[in-house]
Amino acid sequence: MAVLTNTFQTTQAVGNREELSDVVSRITPEDTPIYSLIEKGKCTTYHPEWETDELAAPGANVREEGEEYAFGAITPPKRLGNYTQIMRKDWIISATQEVTAEAGNVQKRKYQKLKKGVEIRKDVEFAIVDTNATVAGSTREFGSLSTWIVSNASRGAGGANGGFNIGTGLTVAPTDGTQRPFTKAILDTVMQQGYQNGANFRHVSVSPYVKSVFVTFMSDSNVAPFRYAVSQGGERNTIVATADYYEGPFGTVMIHPNRVQAVNGGVARNAFFIDSDMLSFLWLRQIQEDRDVAKTGDADKGVIIGEGTLKVHNERGLGVAADLFGLSSAS
Amino acid sequence: MIVRDGEWKLFDYDFLTGRSVWVMEDGNRTHWRTDYPVENLVRQNEFSRNATAGNAFGEWTKVASVPLNVAHSENLVRAHSEGDDRYVKRWLNDGDNRAWRSFEGHL
């Protein structure tokens, strides 16, 4: 047996300290599950576009002998796009404070820079899991994951899909439905829809509460009855902080608790089913420090800034179980 | 306030899970350390293994619970994303990693 001590420790050295983007991309990947999972790419304009093409649905194909040909119309591929969003974190420390706290070195500024770097990365994750529709213009906003998904979605009563609008080139925010508890039936519905639409879900990102509901699926009447010891209040509930592997009828999925999804009820109500091939994040400007901030006065100013957008290669490869109780059994 | 553990400085602490992230500078590099209390998890997994002993694979069987930092550092997340099921299954079937398994069957 390896490990089995009280504390598991991982020491990870990360690259050159001046490579901020590189550093913040590598530390604690579990803090930003979706952003860490997906591929990172580059874009060269604030409005990257891409196309999706799909096969016609299979159908009966029976022809008469000697028949004259008729020609069907070609359906052009769909042209999709998203706008980049500018994200920024800044700080200012007086020169006296800088030297007072840790005389002799400049760690304090560096520490701030790292912290802000991690925070901005979490903001990226938040923008992905939030429910904001695309906004064009000078205060651009990228359409979040839940605004794209229409094919593999399970929503509460009264809920409606958003989706990409070809006419405007923008995504539309979904309409909230009545909240309901997460059940195995909802999981199976989304998994099956995805399977039929060609998705290959590998990861499920949920709020920590929804993750704890997952565990109870094993007590489903179809499955061997099984009871879990619920940890007492105050005791550490380690179960929410693990990656769980589930073997199910539509493949193996890994459940990730996403703390960013616990920020508020609006983002906690969605569970995202992800095929990491179908999603990527494009940076127009990588998260970086603006080194040219003018120095004025007796203080040190810092700004880190990044601009990027979410690229949904094909929304059919992604799924959402929406309108769940995401923070507790009633909210 | 800066909480210290020798050279390490506390960077992040999660009250719910007890997970803490520490950072240390050695002049050239920034080192990160993530501490995870895993005692409960190991116990929980052991409890599940015992409770499900002899069961067949059913619908949505939870086969393992791995601490997130281990899942990332052992490349399980990446392998799973890329569809390298053989790597993940070999890792999970390895007796050394039995503490993380919550179901006994061979994957």
XYZ file of C-alpha atoms in Angstrom:
438
model
C 0.000 0.000 0.000
C 1.238 3.413 -0.907
C 0.110 6.708 0.644
C -2.325 6.207 3.583
C -0.831 8.926 5.685
C -2.832 11.804 7.073
C -1.777 14.206 4.455
C -1.078 13.712 0.853
C 1.506 16.139 -0.471
C 2.381 17.039 -3.995
C 5.270 19.293 -4.711
C 5.167 20.686 -8.156
C 7.753 22.958 -9.544
C 6.441 25.241 -12.207
C 8.352 27.116 -14.875
C 10.035 30.414 -15.015
C 8.514 32.954 -12.716
C 8.133 35.587 -15.374
C 5.817 33.368 -17.409
C 2.676 34.321 -15.545
C 0.217 32.722 -17.906
C 2.171 29.506 -17.851
C 2.335 29.504 -14.082
C -1.331 30.167 -13.501
C -2.269 27.583 -16.088
C -0.454 24.878 -14.241
C -1.119 25.446 -10.578
C -4.061 23.753 -8.927
C -5.903 22.593 -12.035
C -8.706 21.311 -9.803
C -9.762 24.895 -9.040
C -10.971 25.456 -12.580
C -12.127 22.031 -13.753
C -13.624 22.984 -17.103
C -10.947 25.473 -18.128
C -8.254 22.975 -17.140
C -9.907 20.182 -19.123
C -10.292 21.910 -22.440
C -7.745 22.708 -25.052
C -6.334 26.232 -25.172
C -5.849 27.909 -28.507
C -5.261 31.282 -30.075
C -7.459 33.609 -32.041
C -6.434 36.651 -34.010
C -9.565 38.782 -33.918
C -12.095 39.685 -31.260
C -14.740 37.731 -33.153
C -13.439 34.287 -34.133
C -15.839 32.238 -36.256
C -16.020 28.587 -37.254
C -18.341 26.295 -39.144
C -20.177 23.127 -38.287
C -21.460 20.684 -40.824
C -23.511 17.613 -40.144
C -24.795 14.515 -41.876
C -28.472 14.280 -42.728
C -30.467 11.999 -40.444
C -30.498 8.424 -41.732
C -33.688 7.417 -43.547
C -35.211 4.992 -46.015
C -33.394 5.081 -49.370
C -35.404 3.150 -51.971
C -35.393 4.011 -55.705
C -37.300 2.774 -58.727
C -35.571 1.036 -61.608
C -34.795 3.388 -64.525
C -35.717 6.425 -62.502
C -34.676 9.921 -63.622
C -32.344 11.704 -61.165
C -33.598 14.493 -58.958
C -31.153 16.673 -57.069
C -31.525 17.773 -53.513
C -30.461 21.145 -52.238
C -27.179 21.476 -50.380
C -27.488 22.656 -46.819
C -24.661 25.103 -46.169
C -22.662 24.553 -42.993
C -23.626 26.653 -40.011
C -21.351 29.566 -39.336
C -20.878 30.143 -35.626
C -18.874 32.653 -33.691
C -18.240 34.092 -30.291
C -16.858 37.400 -29.060
C -13.801 37.769 -26.875
C -14.114 39.110 -23.374
C -11.553 41.267 -21.608
C -10.799 40.291 -18.038
C -8.619 42.298 -15.715
C -7.290 42.298 -12.153
C -5.305 45.129 -10.642
C -3.666 46.198 -7.431
C -1.694 49.055 -5.958
C 0.693 48.815 -3.010
C 2.408 51.776 -1.413
C 6.161 51.656 -1.643
C 6.447 51.724 2.161
C 4.169 48.728 2.598
C 6.144 46.884 -0.004
C 9.347 47.115 2.009
C 7.793 46.950 5.466
C 6.229 43.532 5.352
C 9.147 41.654 3.932
C 12.215 43.788 4.123
C 14.935 42.966 1.674
C 12.987 41.324 -1.094
C 10.100 41.956 -3.421
C 8.054 38.876 -2.688
C 5.033 40.865 -1.680
C 4.353 42.250 -5.128
C 5.030 38.881 -6.642
C 2.636 37.222 -4.270
C -0.105 39.674 -5.244
C 0.591 39.042 -8.875
C 0.238 35.286 -8.406
C -2.944 35.635 -6.403
C -4.519 37.907 -8.960
C -3.409 35.525 -11.678
C -5.255 32.669 -10.016
C -8.270 34.871 -9.410
C -8.492 35.911 -13.034
C -8.309 32.263 -14.043
C -11.237 31.524 -11.773
C -13.078 34.397 -13.428
C -12.528 32.649 -16.749
C -14.101 29.517 -15.294
C -16.973 31.593 -13.939
C -17.589 33.139 -17.348
C -17.716 29.622 -18.829
C -20.253 28.238 -16.345
C -22.303 31.421 -16.005
C -25.465 31.979 -18.045
C -24.448 35.131 -19.908
C -25.454 35.458 -23.554
C -22.989 36.787 -26.110
C -22.617 40.549 -26.226
C -20.943 42.272 -29.155
C -19.626 45.842 -29.122
C -16.817 47.382 -27.146
C -17.781 45.791 -23.810
C -17.838 42.327 -25.293
C -18.865 39.200 -23.478
C -18.530 35.643 -24.682
C -21.564 33.370 -24.691
C -21.223 30.931 -21.804
C -21.514 27.175 -22.129
C -25.141 26.975 -21.057
C -26.230 29.510 -23.682
C -24.918 27.252 -26.472
C -26.378 23.901 -25.551
C -29.740 23.000 -27.124
C -29.443 19.383 -28.267
C -28.650 17.514 -25.096
C -30.508 19.412 -22.433
C -32.822 18.453 -19.629
C -34.662 21.420 -18.164
C -37.192 21.970 -15.422
C -40.843 22.760 -16.166
C -41.107 26.069 -18.024
C -37.414 26.153 -18.900
C -36.337 26.860 -22.471
C -33.107 26.484 -24.406
C -31.136 29.511 -25.516
C -28.782 28.601 -28.334
C -26.911 30.297 -31.120
C -28.944 32.635 -33.314
C -27.660 32.525 -36.891
C -29.368 35.825 -37.705
C -27.721 37.938 -35.026
C -24.565 35.865 -34.597
C -25.116 35.889 -30.848
C -26.141 33.270 -28.325
C -29.309 33.612 -26.310
C -29.464 32.888 -22.589
C -31.638 29.921 -21.629
C -34.828 30.524 -19.644
C -34.830 29.151 -16.132
C -37.412 26.496 -15.336
C -38.697 25.215 -12.040
C -35.873 23.833 -9.967
C -35.879 20.126 -9.190
C -33.604 17.693 -7.418
C -30.992 15.929 -9.506
C -32.021 12.343 -10.181
C -30.688 9.327 -11.980
C -33.476 9.742 -14.544
C -32.163 13.214 -15.452
C -28.633 11.862 -15.717
C -29.779 9.008 -17.958
C -31.826 11.347 -20.165
C -28.909 13.652 -20.879
C -26.468 10.773 -21.307
C -28.803 9.052 -23.760
C -29.538 12.232 -25.745
C -25.815 12.808 -25.984
C -25.099 9.262 -27.076
C -27.734 9.507 -29.825
C -26.339 12.825 -31.002
C -22.845 11.423 -31.246
C -21.411 12.936 -28.090
C -18.851 11.088 -26.067
C -19.292 12.519 -22.578
C -16.288 11.917 -20.392
C -16.569 14.546 -17.726
C -19.388 15.955 -15.686
C -18.824 19.235 -13.887
C -21.226 20.024 -11.071
C -21.520 22.107 -7.936
C -20.256 20.300 -4.816
C -23.816 19.753 -3.578
C -24.929 18.102 -6.805
C -21.872 15.892 -6.600
C -22.981 14.644 -3.218
C -26.372 13.794 -4.782
C -24.583 11.645 -7.359
C -23.470 9.278 -4.659
C -27.073 8.469 -3.781
C -27.702 7.139 -7.298
C -26.107 3.966 -6.136
C -29.105 3.506 -3.855
C -31.429 3.537 -6.844
C -33.923 0.679 -6.732
C -32.442 -0.762 -9.924
C -29.040 -0.945 -8.367
C -28.057 -2.988 -5.360
C -29.281 -1.091 -2.273
C -26.484 0.674 -0.582
C -26.381 3.201 2.193
C -23.791 5.830 2.823
C -22.652 7.128 6.159
C -23.340 10.840 5.972
C -20.619 12.779 7.686
C -21.649 14.687 10.769
C -21.771 18.462 10.762
C -18.357 19.869 11.426
C -16.593 16.749 10.272
C -14.715 17.031 7.058
C -16.797 15.849 4.192
C -14.023 14.738 1.864
C -16.465 13.175 -0.523
C -17.107 16.432 -2.361
C -13.485 17.077 -3.217
C -12.710 13.958 -5.195
C -12.850 12.896 -8.798
C -15.295 9.992 -8.928
C -15.367 7.412 -11.702
C -18.734 6.017 -12.604
C -19.203 3.078 -14.928
C -22.583 3.411 -16.589
C -24.593 2.246 -19.560
C -23.268 5.036 -21.792
C -19.625 4.838 -20.894
C -17.430 5.905 -18.029
C -17.698 9.435 -16.730
C -15.661 11.322 -14.224
C -17.545 13.627 -11.862
C -15.736 16.830 -10.942
C -16.933 19.067 -8.147
C -16.560 22.629 -9.386
C -16.229 25.149 -6.592
C -16.700 28.005 -9.026
C -20.177 26.584 -9.633
C -20.963 27.000 -5.948
C -20.558 30.769 -6.117
C -24.277 31.408 -6.511
C -27.542 29.630 -7.244
C -27.556 30.822 -10.836
C -24.450 28.857 -11.786
C -25.026 25.993 -9.346
C -28.262 24.972 -11.079
C -26.487 23.537 -14.126
C -24.597 20.260 -14.445
C -22.382 20.204 -17.530
C -21.624 17.070 -19.525
C -18.410 17.567 -21.410
C -16.654 15.936 -24.280
C -13.372 17.816 -24.102
C -12.872 17.523 -27.885
C -15.894 19.733 -28.469
C -14.756 22.714 -26.473
C -11.735 24.950 -26.406
C -10.710 28.309 -25.080
C -9.140 30.765 -27.503
C -6.902 33.526 -26.216
C -6.563 36.713 -28.191
C -4.297 38.025 -25.441
C -3.048 35.493 -22.913
C -3.330 36.363 -19.234
C -0.308 38.601 -18.754
C 1.001 41.465 -16.742
C 0.830 44.887 -18.332
C 4.390 46.051 -17.729
C 3.827 49.507 -19.123
C 1.535 50.861 -16.428
C 2.762 54.391 -15.788
C 4.283 54.872 -12.375
C 2.875 57.874 -10.564
C 3.356 58.663 -6.922
C 4.924 56.602 -4.177
C 3.231 53.342 -4.968
C 3.532 50.227 -7.070
C 0.712 49.591 -9.505
C 0.019 46.312 -11.190
C -2.408 45.125 -13.797
C -2.917 41.701 -15.229
C -5.166 41.377 -18.181
C -6.359 38.753 -20.623
C -8.800 38.536 -23.495
C -10.304 35.356 -24.804
C -13.388 33.484 -25.812
C -15.015 30.096 -25.577
C -15.168 28.055 -28.752
C -17.950 25.505 -28.821
C -16.917 23.278 -31.732
C -20.289 21.600 -31.843
C -22.902 21.946 -29.176
C -24.160 18.423 -29.951
C -21.114 17.075 -28.183
C -22.031 18.808 -24.937
C -24.907 18.456 -22.530
C -26.551 20.194 -19.635
C -28.875 19.131 -16.866
C -30.355 22.468 -15.894
C -32.603 23.782 -13.135
C -31.182 21.521 -10.434
C -31.107 22.299 -6.763
C -27.443 23.189 -6.768
C -26.631 24.577 -3.336
C -28.882 22.563 -1.030
C -31.933 20.327 -1.233
C -34.144 23.403 -1.716
C -32.066 26.028 -3.481
C -1.847 37.775 7.757
C 0.470 35.226 6.250
C 0.308 31.676 7.579
C 3.619 29.914 7.325
C 4.824 26.362 7.434
C 8.597 26.720 7.407
C 9.401 28.251 4.044
C 5.912 27.630 2.713
C 3.234 30.299 2.685
C -0.437 29.433 2.774
C -2.044 30.392 -0.515
C -5.522 28.928 -0.319
C -7.547 27.018 2.247
C -10.855 25.299 1.761
C -12.789 24.991 4.992
C -15.200 22.417 3.634
C -12.633 19.871 2.581
C -9.526 20.906 4.496
C -7.565 21.215 1.270
C -4.738 23.710 1.509
C -2.460 25.091 -1.166
C 1.015 26.315 -0.215
C 3.536 28.304 -2.175
C 7.282 28.664 -1.784
C 9.814 30.737 -3.666
C 13.381 29.532 -3.939
C 14.668 32.486 -5.914
C 14.184 31.044 -9.379
C 11.143 28.906 -9.185
C 7.753 28.964 -7.550
C 6.910 25.680 -5.875
C 3.362 24.611 -5.127
C 2.201 22.047 -2.649
C -1.351 20.850 -2.145
C -2.217 19.144 1.121
C -5.273 16.972 1.187
C -6.674 15.271 4.247
C -7.478 11.830 2.890
C -8.180 9.777 5.985
C -11.944 10.094 5.615
C -11.813 9.384 1.928
C -9.791 6.220 2.404
C -12.234 5.102 5.093
C -15.217 5.947 2.926
C -13.790 3.997 0.002
C -13.068 1.038 2.228
C -16.622 1.175 3.556
C -18.025 1.215 0.015
C -15.796 -1.647 -1.060
C -16.989 -3.776 1.812
C -20.628 -2.829 1.349
C -20.629 -3.634 -2.363
C -18.481 -6.763 -2.149
C -19.861 -9.447 -4.438
C -22.120 -7.080 -6.390
C -22.076 -7.160 -10.167
C -21.523 -4.000 -12.190
C -24.921 -2.347 -12.354
C -26.035 0.948 -13.684
C -23.775 3.823 -12.699
C -21.475 2.009 -10.379
C -19.031 4.283 -8.660
C -15.744 2.471 -9.036
C -13.306 4.944 -7.535
C -12.927 8.231 -5.677
C -9.543 9.807 -6.203
C -8.362 13.058 -4.597
C -8.420 15.719 -7.283
C -4.750 16.581 -7.064
C -3.800 12.920 -7.449
C -6.150 12.561 -10.415
C -4.382 15.477 -12.089
C -0.798 14.706 -11.126
C -1.116 11.039 -12.124
C -2.473 12.197 -15.503
C -5.751 10.370 -14.966
C -7.804 13.389 -16.003
C -5.845 13.882 -19.182
C -5.860 10.194 -20.082
C -9.597 9.995 -19.468
C -10.227 13.086 -21.652
C -8.162 11.638 -24.453
C -9.997 8.343 -24.262
C -7.017 6.347 -22.999
C -9.199 3.990 -20.988
C -6.486 1.351 -20.822
C -4.194 3.662 -18.893
C -6.929 4.684 -16.464
C -8.120 1.134 -15.916
C -4.613 -0.186 -15.436
C -4.019 2.519 -12.855
C -7.250 1.761 -11.044
C -6.673 -1.994 -11.122
C -3.194 -1.574 -9.659
C -3.119 -2.907 -6.107
C -1.074 0.140 -5.008
C -4.035 2.367 -5.754
C -6.577 0.188 -4.014
C -7.195 2.860 -1.375
C -8.995 4.948 -3.984
C -11.216 2.166 -5.259
C -14.791 2.065 -4.008
C -15.777 -1.085 -5.874
C -13.796 -4.308 -5.979
C -14.390 -5.581 -9.514
C -11.639 -5.734 -12.128
C -12.247 -2.938 -14.649
